[in-house]
Short mmCIF file of C-alpha atoms and ligand atoms in Angstrom, two decimals:
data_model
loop_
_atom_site.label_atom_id
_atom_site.label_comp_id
_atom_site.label_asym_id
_atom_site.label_seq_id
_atom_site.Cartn_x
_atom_site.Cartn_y
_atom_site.Cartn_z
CA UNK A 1 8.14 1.17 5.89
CA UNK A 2 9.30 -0.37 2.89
CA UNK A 3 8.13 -3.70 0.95
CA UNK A 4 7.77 -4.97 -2.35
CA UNK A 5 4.99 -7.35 -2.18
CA UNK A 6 1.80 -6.81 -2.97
CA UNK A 7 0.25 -8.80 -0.01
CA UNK A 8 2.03 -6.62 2.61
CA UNK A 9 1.00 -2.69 3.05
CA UNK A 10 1.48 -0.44 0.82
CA UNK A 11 3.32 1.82 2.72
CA UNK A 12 3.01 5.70 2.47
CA UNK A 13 6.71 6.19 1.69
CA UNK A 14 6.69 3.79 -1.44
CA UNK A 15 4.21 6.63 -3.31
CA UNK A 16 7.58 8.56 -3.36
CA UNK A 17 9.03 6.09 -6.08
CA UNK A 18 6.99 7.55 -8.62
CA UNK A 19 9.89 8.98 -10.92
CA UNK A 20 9.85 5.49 -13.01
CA UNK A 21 6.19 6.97 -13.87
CA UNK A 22 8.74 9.49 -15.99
CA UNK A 23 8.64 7.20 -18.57
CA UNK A 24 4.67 6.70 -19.01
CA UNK A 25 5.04 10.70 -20.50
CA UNK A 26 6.33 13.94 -18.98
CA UNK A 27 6.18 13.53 -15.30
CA UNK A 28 5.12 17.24 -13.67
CA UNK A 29 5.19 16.98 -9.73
CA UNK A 30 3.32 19.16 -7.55
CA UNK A 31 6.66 20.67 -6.45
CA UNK A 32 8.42 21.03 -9.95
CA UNK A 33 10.49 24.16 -9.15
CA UNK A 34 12.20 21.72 -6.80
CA UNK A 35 12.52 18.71 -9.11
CA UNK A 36 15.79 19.68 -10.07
CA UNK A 37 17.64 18.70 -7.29
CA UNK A 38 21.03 17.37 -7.35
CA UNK A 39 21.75 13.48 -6.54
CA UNK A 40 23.67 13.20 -3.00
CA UNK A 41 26.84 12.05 -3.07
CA UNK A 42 26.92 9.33 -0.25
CA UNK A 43 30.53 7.48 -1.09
CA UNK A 44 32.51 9.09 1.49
CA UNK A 45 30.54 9.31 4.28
CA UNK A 46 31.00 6.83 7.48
CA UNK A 47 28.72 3.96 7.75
CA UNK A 48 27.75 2.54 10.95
CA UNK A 49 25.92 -0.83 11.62
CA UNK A 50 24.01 -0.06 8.51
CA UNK A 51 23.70 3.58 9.19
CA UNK A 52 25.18 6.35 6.76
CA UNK A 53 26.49 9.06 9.36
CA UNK A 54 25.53 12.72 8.04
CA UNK A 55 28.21 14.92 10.42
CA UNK A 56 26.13 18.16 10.28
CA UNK A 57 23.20 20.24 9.26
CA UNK A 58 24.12 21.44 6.36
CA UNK A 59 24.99 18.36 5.23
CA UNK A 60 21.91 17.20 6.26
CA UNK A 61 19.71 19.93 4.59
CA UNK A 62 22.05 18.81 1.40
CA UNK A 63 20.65 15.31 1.58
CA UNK A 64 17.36 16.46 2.49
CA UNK A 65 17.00 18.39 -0.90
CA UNK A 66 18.37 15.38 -3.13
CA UNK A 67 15.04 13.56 -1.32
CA UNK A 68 12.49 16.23 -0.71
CA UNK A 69 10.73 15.33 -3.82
CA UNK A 70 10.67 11.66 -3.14
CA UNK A 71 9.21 12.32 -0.20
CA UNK A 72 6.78 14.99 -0.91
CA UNK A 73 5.57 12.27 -2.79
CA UNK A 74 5.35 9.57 -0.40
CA UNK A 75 3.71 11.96 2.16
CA UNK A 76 1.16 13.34 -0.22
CA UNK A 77 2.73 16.68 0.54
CA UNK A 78 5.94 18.97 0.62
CA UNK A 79 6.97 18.45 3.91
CA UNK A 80 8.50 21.45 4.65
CA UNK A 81 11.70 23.42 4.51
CA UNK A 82 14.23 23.07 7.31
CA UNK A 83 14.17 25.40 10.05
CA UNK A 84 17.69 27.68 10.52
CA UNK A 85 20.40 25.93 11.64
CA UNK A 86 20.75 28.73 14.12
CA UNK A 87 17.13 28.05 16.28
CA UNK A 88 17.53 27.08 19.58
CA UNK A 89 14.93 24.93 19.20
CA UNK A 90 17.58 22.05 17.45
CA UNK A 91 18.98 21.68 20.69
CA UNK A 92 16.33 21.28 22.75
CA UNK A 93 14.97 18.56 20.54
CA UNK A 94 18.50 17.01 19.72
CA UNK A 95 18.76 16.37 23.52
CA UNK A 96 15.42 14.41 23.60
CA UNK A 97 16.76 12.39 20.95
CA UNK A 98 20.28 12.10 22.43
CA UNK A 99 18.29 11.00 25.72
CA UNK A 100 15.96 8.33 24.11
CA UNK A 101 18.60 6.86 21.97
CA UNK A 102 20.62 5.92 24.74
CA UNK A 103 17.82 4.36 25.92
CA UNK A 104 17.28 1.81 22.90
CA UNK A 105 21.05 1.34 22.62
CA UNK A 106 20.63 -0.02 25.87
CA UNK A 107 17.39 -2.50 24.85
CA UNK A 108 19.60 -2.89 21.67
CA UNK A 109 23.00 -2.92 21.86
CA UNK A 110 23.65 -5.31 19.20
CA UNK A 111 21.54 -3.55 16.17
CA UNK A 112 22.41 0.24 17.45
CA UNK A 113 25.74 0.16 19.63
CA UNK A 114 28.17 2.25 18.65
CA UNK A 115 25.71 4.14 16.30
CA UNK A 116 25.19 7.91 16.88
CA UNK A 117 22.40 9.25 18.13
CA UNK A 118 20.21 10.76 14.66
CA UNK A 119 20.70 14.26 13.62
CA UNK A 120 17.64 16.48 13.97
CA UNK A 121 16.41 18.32 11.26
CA UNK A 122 13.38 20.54 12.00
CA UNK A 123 10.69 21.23 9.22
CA UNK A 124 8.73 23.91 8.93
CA UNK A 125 5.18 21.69 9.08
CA UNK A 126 2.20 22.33 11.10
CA UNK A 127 1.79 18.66 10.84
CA UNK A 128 2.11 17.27 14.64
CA UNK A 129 4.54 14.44 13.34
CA UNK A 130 8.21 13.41 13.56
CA UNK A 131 9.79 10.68 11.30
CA UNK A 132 12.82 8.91 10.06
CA UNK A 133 13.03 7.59 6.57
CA UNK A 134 15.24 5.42 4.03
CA UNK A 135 16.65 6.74 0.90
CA UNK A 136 15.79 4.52 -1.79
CA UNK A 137 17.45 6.39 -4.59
CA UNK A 138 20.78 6.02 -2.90
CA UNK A 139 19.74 2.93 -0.91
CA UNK A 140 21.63 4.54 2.03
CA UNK A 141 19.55 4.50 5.64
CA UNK A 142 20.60 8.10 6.74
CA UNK A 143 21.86 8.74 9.86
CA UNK A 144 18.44 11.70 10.42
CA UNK A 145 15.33 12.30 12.18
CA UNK A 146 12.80 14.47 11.43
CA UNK A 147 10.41 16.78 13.78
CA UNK A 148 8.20 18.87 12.28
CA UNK A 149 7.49 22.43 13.64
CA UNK A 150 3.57 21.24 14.53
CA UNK A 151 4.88 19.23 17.68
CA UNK A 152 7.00 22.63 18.94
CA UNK A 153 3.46 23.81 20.14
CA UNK A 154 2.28 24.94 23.57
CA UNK A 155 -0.38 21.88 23.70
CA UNK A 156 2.34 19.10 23.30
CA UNK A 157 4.50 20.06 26.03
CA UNK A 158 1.55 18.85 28.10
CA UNK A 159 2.63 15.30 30.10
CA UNK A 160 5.73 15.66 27.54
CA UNK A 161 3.62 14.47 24.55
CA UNK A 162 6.41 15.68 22.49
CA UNK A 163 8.64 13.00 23.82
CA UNK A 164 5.72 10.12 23.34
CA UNK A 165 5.46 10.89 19.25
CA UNK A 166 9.39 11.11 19.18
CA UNK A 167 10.17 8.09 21.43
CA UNK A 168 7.88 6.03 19.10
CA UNK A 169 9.15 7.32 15.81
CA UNK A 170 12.97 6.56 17.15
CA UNK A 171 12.07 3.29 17.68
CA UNK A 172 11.26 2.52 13.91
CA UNK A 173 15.06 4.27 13.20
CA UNK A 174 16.22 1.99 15.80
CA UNK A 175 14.88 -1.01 14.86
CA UNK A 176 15.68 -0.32 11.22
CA UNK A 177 11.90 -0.35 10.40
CA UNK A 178 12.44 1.99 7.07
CA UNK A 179 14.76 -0.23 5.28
CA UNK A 180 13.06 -2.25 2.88
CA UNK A 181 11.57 -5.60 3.43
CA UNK A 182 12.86 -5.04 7.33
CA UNK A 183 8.76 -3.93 8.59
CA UNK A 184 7.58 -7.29 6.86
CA UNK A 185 9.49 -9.24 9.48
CA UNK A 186 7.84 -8.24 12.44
CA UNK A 187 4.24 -9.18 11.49
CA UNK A 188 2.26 -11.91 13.25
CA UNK A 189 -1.65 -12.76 12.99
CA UNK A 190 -3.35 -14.27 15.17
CA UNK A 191 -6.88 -14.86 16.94
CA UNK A 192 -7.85 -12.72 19.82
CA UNK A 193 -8.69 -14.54 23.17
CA UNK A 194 -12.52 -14.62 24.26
CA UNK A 195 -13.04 -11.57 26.52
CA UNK A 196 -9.50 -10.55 26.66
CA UNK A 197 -6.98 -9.33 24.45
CA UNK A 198 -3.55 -11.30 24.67
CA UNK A 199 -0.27 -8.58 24.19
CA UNK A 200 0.59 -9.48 20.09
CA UNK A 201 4.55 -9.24 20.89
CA UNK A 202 4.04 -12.53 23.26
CA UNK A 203 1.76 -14.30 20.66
CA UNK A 204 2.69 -16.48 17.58
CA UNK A 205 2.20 -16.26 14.23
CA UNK A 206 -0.40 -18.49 12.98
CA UNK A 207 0.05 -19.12 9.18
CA UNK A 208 -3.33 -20.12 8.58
CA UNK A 209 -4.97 -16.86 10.03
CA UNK A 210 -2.35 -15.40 7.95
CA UNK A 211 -3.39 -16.71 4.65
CA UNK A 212 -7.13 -16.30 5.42
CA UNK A 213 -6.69 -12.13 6.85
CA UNK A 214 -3.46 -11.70 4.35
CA UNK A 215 -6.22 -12.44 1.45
CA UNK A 216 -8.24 -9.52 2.80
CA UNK A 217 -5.55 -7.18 3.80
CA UNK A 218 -4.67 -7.19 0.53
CA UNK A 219 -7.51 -6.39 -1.21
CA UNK A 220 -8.02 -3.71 1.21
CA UNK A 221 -4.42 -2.48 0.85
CA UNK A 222 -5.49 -1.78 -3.23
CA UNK A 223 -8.61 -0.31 -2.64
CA UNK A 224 -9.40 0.90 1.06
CA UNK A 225 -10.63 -1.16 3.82
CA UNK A 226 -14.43 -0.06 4.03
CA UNK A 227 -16.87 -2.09 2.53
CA UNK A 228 -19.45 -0.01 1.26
CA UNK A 229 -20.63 -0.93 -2.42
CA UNK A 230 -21.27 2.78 -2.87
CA UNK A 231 -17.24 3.53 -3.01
CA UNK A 232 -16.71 0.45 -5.33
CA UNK A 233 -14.05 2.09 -8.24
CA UNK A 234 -12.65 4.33 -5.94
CA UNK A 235 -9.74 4.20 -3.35
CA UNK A 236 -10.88 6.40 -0.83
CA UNK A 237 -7.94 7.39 0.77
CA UNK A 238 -9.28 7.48 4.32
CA UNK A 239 -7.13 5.28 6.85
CA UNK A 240 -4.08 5.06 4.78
CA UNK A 241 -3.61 5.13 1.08
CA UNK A 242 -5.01 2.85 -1.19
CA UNK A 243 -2.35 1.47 -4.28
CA UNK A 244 -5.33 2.06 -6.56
CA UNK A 245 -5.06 5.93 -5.68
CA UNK A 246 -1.80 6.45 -5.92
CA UNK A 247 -1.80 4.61 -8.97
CA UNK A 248 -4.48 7.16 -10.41
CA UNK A 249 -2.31 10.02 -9.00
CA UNK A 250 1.26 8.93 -10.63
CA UNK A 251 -0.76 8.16 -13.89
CA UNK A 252 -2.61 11.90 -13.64
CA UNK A 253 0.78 13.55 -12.28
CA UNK A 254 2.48 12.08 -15.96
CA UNK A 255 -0.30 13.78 -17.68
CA UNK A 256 -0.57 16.76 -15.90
CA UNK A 257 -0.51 19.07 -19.39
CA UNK A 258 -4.25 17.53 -19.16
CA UNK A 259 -6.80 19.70 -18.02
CA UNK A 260 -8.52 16.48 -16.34
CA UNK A 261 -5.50 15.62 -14.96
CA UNK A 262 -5.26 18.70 -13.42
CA UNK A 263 -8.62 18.45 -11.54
CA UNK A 264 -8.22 14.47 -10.37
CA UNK A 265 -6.45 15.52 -7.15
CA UNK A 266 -9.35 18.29 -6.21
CA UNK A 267 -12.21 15.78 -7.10
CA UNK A 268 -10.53 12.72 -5.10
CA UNK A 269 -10.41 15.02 -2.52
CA UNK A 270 -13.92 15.64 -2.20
CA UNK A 271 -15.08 12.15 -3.04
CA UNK A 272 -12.81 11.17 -0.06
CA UNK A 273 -14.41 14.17 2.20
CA UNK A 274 -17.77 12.09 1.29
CA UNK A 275 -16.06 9.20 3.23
CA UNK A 276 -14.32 11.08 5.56
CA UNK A 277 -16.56 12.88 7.10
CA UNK A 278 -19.07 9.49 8.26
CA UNK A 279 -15.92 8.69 9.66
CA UNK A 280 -14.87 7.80 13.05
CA UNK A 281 -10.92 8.50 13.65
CA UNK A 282 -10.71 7.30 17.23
CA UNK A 283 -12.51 4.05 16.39
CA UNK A 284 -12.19 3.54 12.70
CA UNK A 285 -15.53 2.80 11.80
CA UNK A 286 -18.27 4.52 9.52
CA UNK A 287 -21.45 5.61 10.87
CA UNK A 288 -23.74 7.10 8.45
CA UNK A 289 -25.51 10.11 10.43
CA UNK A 290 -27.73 10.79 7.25
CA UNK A 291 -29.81 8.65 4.88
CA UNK A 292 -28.24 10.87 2.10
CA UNK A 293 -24.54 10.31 2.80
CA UNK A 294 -24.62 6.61 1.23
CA UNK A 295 -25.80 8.77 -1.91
CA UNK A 296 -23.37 11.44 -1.85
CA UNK A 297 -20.72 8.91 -1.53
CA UNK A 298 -22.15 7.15 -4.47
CA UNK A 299 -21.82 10.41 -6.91
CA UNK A 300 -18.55 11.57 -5.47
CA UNK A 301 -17.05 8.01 -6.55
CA UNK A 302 -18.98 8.06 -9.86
CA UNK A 303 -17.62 11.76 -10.36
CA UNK A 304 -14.01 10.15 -9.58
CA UNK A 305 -13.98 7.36 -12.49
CA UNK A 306 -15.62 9.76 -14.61
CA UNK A 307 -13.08 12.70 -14.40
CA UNK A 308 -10.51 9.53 -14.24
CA UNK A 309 -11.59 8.49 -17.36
CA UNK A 310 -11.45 11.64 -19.21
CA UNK A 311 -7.62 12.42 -17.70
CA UNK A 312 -6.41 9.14 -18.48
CA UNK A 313 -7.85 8.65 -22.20
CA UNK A 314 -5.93 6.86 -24.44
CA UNK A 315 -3.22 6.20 -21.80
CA UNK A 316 -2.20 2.66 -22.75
CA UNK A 317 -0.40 0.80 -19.75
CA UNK A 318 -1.47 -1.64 -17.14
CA UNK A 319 -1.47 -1.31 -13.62
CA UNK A 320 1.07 -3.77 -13.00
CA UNK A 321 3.79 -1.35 -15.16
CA UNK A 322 2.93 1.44 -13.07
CA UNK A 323 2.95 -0.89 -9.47
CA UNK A 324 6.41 -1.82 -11.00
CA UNK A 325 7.25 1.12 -11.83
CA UNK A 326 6.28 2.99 -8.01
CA UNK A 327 8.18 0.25 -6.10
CA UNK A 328 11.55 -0.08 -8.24
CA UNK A 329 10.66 -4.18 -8.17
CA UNK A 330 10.32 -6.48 -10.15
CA UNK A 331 6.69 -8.56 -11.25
CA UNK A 332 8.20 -11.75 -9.83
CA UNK A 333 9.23 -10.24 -6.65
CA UNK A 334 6.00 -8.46 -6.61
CA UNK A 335 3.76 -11.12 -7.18
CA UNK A 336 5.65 -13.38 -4.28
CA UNK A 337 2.96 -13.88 -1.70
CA UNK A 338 0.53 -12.31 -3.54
CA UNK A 339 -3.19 -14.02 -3.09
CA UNK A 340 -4.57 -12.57 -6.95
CA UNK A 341 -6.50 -14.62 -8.99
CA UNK A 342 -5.71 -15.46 -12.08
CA UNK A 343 -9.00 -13.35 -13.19
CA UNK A 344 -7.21 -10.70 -11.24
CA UNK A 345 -3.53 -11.01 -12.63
CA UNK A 346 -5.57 -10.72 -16.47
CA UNK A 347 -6.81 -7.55 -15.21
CA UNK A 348 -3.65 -6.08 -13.01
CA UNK A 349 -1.50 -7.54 -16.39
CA UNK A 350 -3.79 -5.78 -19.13
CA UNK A 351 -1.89 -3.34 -21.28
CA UNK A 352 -5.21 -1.71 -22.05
CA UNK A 353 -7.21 1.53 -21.57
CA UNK A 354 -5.51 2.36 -17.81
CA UNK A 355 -8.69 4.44 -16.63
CA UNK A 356 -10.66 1.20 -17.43
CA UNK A 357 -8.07 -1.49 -15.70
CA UNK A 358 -8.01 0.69 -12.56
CA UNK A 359 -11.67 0.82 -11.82
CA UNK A 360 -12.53 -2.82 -13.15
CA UNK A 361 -9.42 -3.79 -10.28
CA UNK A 362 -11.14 -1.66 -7.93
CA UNK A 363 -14.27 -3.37 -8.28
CA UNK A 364 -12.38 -7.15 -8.01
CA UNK A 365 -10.89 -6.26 -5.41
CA UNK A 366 -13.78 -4.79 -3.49
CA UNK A 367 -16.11 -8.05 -4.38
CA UNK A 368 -12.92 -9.85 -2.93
CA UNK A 369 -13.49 -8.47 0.60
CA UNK A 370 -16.74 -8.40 0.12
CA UNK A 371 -16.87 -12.55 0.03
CA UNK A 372 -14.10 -12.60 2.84
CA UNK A 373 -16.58 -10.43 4.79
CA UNK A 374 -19.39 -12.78 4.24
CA UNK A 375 -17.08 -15.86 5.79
CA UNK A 376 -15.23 -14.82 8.05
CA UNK A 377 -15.46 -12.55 11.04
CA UNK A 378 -12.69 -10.47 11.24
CA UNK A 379 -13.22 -9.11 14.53
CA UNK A 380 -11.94 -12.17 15.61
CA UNK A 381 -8.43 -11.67 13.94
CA UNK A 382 -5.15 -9.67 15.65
CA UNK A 383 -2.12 -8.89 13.71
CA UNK A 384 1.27 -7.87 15.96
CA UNK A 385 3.21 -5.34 13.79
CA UNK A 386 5.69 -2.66 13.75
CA UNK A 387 3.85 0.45 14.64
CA UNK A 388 2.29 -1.87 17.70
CA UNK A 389 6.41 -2.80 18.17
CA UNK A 390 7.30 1.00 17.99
CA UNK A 391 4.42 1.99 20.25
CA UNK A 392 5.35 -0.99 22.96
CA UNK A 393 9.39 0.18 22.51
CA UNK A 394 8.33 3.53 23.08
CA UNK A 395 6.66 2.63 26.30
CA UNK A 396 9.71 0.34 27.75
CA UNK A 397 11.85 3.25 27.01
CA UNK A 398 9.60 6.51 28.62
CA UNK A 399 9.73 4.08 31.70
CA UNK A 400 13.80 3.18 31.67
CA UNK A 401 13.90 7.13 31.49
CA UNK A 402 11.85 6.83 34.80
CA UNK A 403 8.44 8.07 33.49
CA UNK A 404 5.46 6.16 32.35
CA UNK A 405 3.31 5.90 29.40
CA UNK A 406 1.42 8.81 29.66
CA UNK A 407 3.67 10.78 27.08
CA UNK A 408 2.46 8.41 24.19
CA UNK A 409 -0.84 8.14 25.18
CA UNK A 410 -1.12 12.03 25.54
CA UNK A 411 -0.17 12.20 22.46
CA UNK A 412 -2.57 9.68 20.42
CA UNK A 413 -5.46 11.67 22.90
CA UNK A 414 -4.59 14.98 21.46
CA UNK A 415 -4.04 13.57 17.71
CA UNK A 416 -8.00 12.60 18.00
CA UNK A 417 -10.55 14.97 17.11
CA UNK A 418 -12.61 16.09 20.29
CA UNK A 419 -16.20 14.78 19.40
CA UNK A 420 -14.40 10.74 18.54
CA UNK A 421 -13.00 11.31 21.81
CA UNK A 422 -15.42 10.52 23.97
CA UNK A 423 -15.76 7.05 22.23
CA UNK A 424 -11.97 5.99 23.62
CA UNK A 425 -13.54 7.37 27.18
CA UNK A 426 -16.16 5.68 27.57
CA UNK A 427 -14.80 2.18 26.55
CA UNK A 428 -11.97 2.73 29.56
CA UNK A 429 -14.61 3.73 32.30
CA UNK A 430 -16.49 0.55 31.02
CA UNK A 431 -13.89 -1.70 30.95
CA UNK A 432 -14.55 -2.71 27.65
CA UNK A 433 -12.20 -3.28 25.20
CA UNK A 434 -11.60 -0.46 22.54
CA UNK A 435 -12.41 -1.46 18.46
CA UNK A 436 -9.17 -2.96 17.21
CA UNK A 437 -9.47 -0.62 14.30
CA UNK A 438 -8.99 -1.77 10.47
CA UNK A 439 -6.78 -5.06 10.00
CA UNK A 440 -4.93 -3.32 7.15
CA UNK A 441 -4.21 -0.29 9.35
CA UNK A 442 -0.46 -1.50 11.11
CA UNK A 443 -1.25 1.09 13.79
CA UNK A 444 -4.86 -0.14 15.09
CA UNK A 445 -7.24 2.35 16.33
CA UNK A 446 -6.33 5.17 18.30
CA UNK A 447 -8.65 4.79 21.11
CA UNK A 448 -7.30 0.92 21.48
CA UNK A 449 -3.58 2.14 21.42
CA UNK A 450 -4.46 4.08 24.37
CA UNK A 451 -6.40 1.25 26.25
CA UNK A 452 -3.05 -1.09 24.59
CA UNK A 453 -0.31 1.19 26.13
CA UNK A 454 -2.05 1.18 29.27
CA UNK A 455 -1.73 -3.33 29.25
CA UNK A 456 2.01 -3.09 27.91
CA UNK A 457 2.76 -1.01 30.95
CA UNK A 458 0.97 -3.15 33.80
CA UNK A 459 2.80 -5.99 31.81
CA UNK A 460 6.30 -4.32 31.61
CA UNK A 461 6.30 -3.11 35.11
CA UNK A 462 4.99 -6.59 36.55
CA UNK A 463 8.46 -8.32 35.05
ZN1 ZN B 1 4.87 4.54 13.41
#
């Protein structure tokens, strides 16, 4: 989930790398009580295939507090603290890993043979999720996965949706999707057959489509993927996180002794609600139910740059120091790839007023999709990647195991609100296909992962 380019995501765990931002002024987190945590001391511990082998939970929990902060960060959030090493519910858990793992050590023997099965550390997070993650500080992949208490509800033992989430999360470990640069690798674009949609892990990457979509996808991975003039200057983090945003939010966290810095977070907040709530999760598109939402939106992003403004006066950087800074790279390595123009680069360059560079970027790059939107039609356009890779892994696993697809897809039905729901229905009684979703979004739509796991089965089963 890692990369360093600027035409590839943005990926949520690269917001954690925000300490550089330290030097811009006094960084304050939103967790500072717990910013003092000690640096783990990795040199003695076994490394297998790549994979730093934690021995036990307290161990674990040790690591886990050198990198809480990094990744309350990258998840916008404190995750959680770890549940007692004494609840019963660690075993039950570590056995569905133990179970699954043998499972892609079989599909993979070469990458994970010989590798131990992750430790499980439970947080305390009513956040249905599970995840595994890279330590960037150390540069060490730690032998870990997380599940969050959210999933230990009585609504995801139903079909074993528990097992879905967690199958497809293991998959990333497996396939050593965390370490950086490693994601990047899987991607292919390509163009969608008429009436049918071809499986993306069977297609091949067509460089042209690449260029073309990868102009777009960038754009959209700086400033959101809707193209709605009203949001122009700000990053509505919606479907993912724009770079834009967490730009604004590392630049507001290293003023935070201002009172406008302060109130950034609770004002993006409801400029994003504006967005939010026209939004369809299940389908990812925007559907304006009122004539006045276009204008709400308008003065929630006009209250954004304005409060932005007034936290980030006199702040004197440009956004490529803080980009720099976030992802520990370098601007050669970050520009590699990179589709800006050299209008753009004078902008993303400008040592200026930061508040100003940020929303005159924002506005580039929205004009930039904008003009893509106008000549191309991006419907047409399918990129394989490695949440779809995790989500077809997961489903050749759940059936080695003996079962069928049904945990996954329980899961992504339960993870959409009720009223989008019916959307993903009525598509499958139809037999039409489900909306792909955003192009910059790696996971696609929810209600076209269903309708996708459902193909990858038929197709799996039929070899
Ligand atoms: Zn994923």
């Amino acid at each position: 989930m890692h990369t360093q380019k600027l035409k590839k995501t943005v990926p949520p765990f690269l917001a954690g790398m925000m300490f550089s931002i330290l030097t811009l002024s006094s960084c304050k987190t939103t967790n500072p009580s717990k910013s003092e945590a000690a640096a783990f001391d990795a040199t003695n511990l076994k490394v297998i295939k790549g994979f730093t082998i934690l021995e036990n939970l307290p161990q674990a929990f040790t690591w886990y507090a050198s990198y809480r902060q990094i990744l309350t960060f990258a998840l916008g959030e404190d995750p959680g603290d770890p549940l007692d090493a004494s609840d019963g519910n660690y075993q039950i858990l570590q056995d569905k890993v133990n179970k699954l793992w043998s499972t892609y050590q079989q599909l993979h023997p070469d990458r994970i043979g010989g590798v131990p099965a992750p430790l499980v550390v439970i947080l305390q997070n009513i956040d249905a999720n599970a995840f595994a993650t890279y330590d960037r500080a150390t540069g060490i992949d730690p032998n870990i996965f997380f599940v969050n208490t959210g999933l230990l509800t009585e609504k995801f033992k139903k079909n074993s949706a528990i097992l879905g989430v967690i199958a497809h999360e293991l998959a990333h470990h497996a396939l050593g999707h965390t370490k950086p640069g490693e994601s990047e690798k899987v991607s292919k674009f390509y163009r969608k057959s008429s009436g049918s949609e071809p499986l993306g892990r069977l297609q091949k990457n067509d460089e042209g489509i690449e260029k073309a979509v990868g102009s777009w996808i960038e754009a959209a991975q700086m400033v959101g993927p809707f193209p709605l003039p009203e949001l122009t200057g700000y990053p509505a983090p919606t479907i993912g996180t724009p770079f834009l945003y967490t730009a604004a939010m590392a630049a507001a966290a290293a003023n935070s002794t201002r009172e406008s810095c302060q109130q950034l977070p609770g004002i993006a907040f409801e400029a994003s609600r504006a967005v939010s709530q026209n939004l369809n999760h299940a389908t990812q598109t925007i559907h304006f139910s009122k004539p006045e939402s276009l204008s709400l939106i308008r003065a929630s992003a006009g209250k954004y740059n304005t409060s932005l403004r007034s936290c980030l006066e006199g702040v004197q950087v440009s956004i490529m120091d803080i980009l720099l800074a976030l992802q520990k790279t370098t601007e050669e390595k970050a520009l590699d790839g990179s589709f800006l123009s050299s209008k753009e680069l004078g902008v993303i360059k400008r040592k200026g007023n930061l508040a100003e560079s940020l929303i005159e970027f924002a506005q580039l790059m929205s004009e930039r999709k904008a003009k893509i939107n106008r000549e191309l039609n991006l419907d047409l356009f399918r990129i394989y990647t490695f949440e779809e890779q995790a989500d077809d892994e997961a489903i050749q696993a759940l059936l080695q195991l003996g079962l069928d697809s049904a945990p996954l897809t329980t899961f992504f039905r339960l993870s959409v609100p009720e009223e989008h729901l019916a959307a993903c229905d009525s598509s499958a009684s139809s037999n039409t296909i489900p909306p792909y979703g955003i192009l910059s979004d790696k996971h696609h739509s929810i209600c076209y992962r269903i309708f996708h796991a459902a193909e990858v089965e038929k197709s799996l089963r039929a070899q």
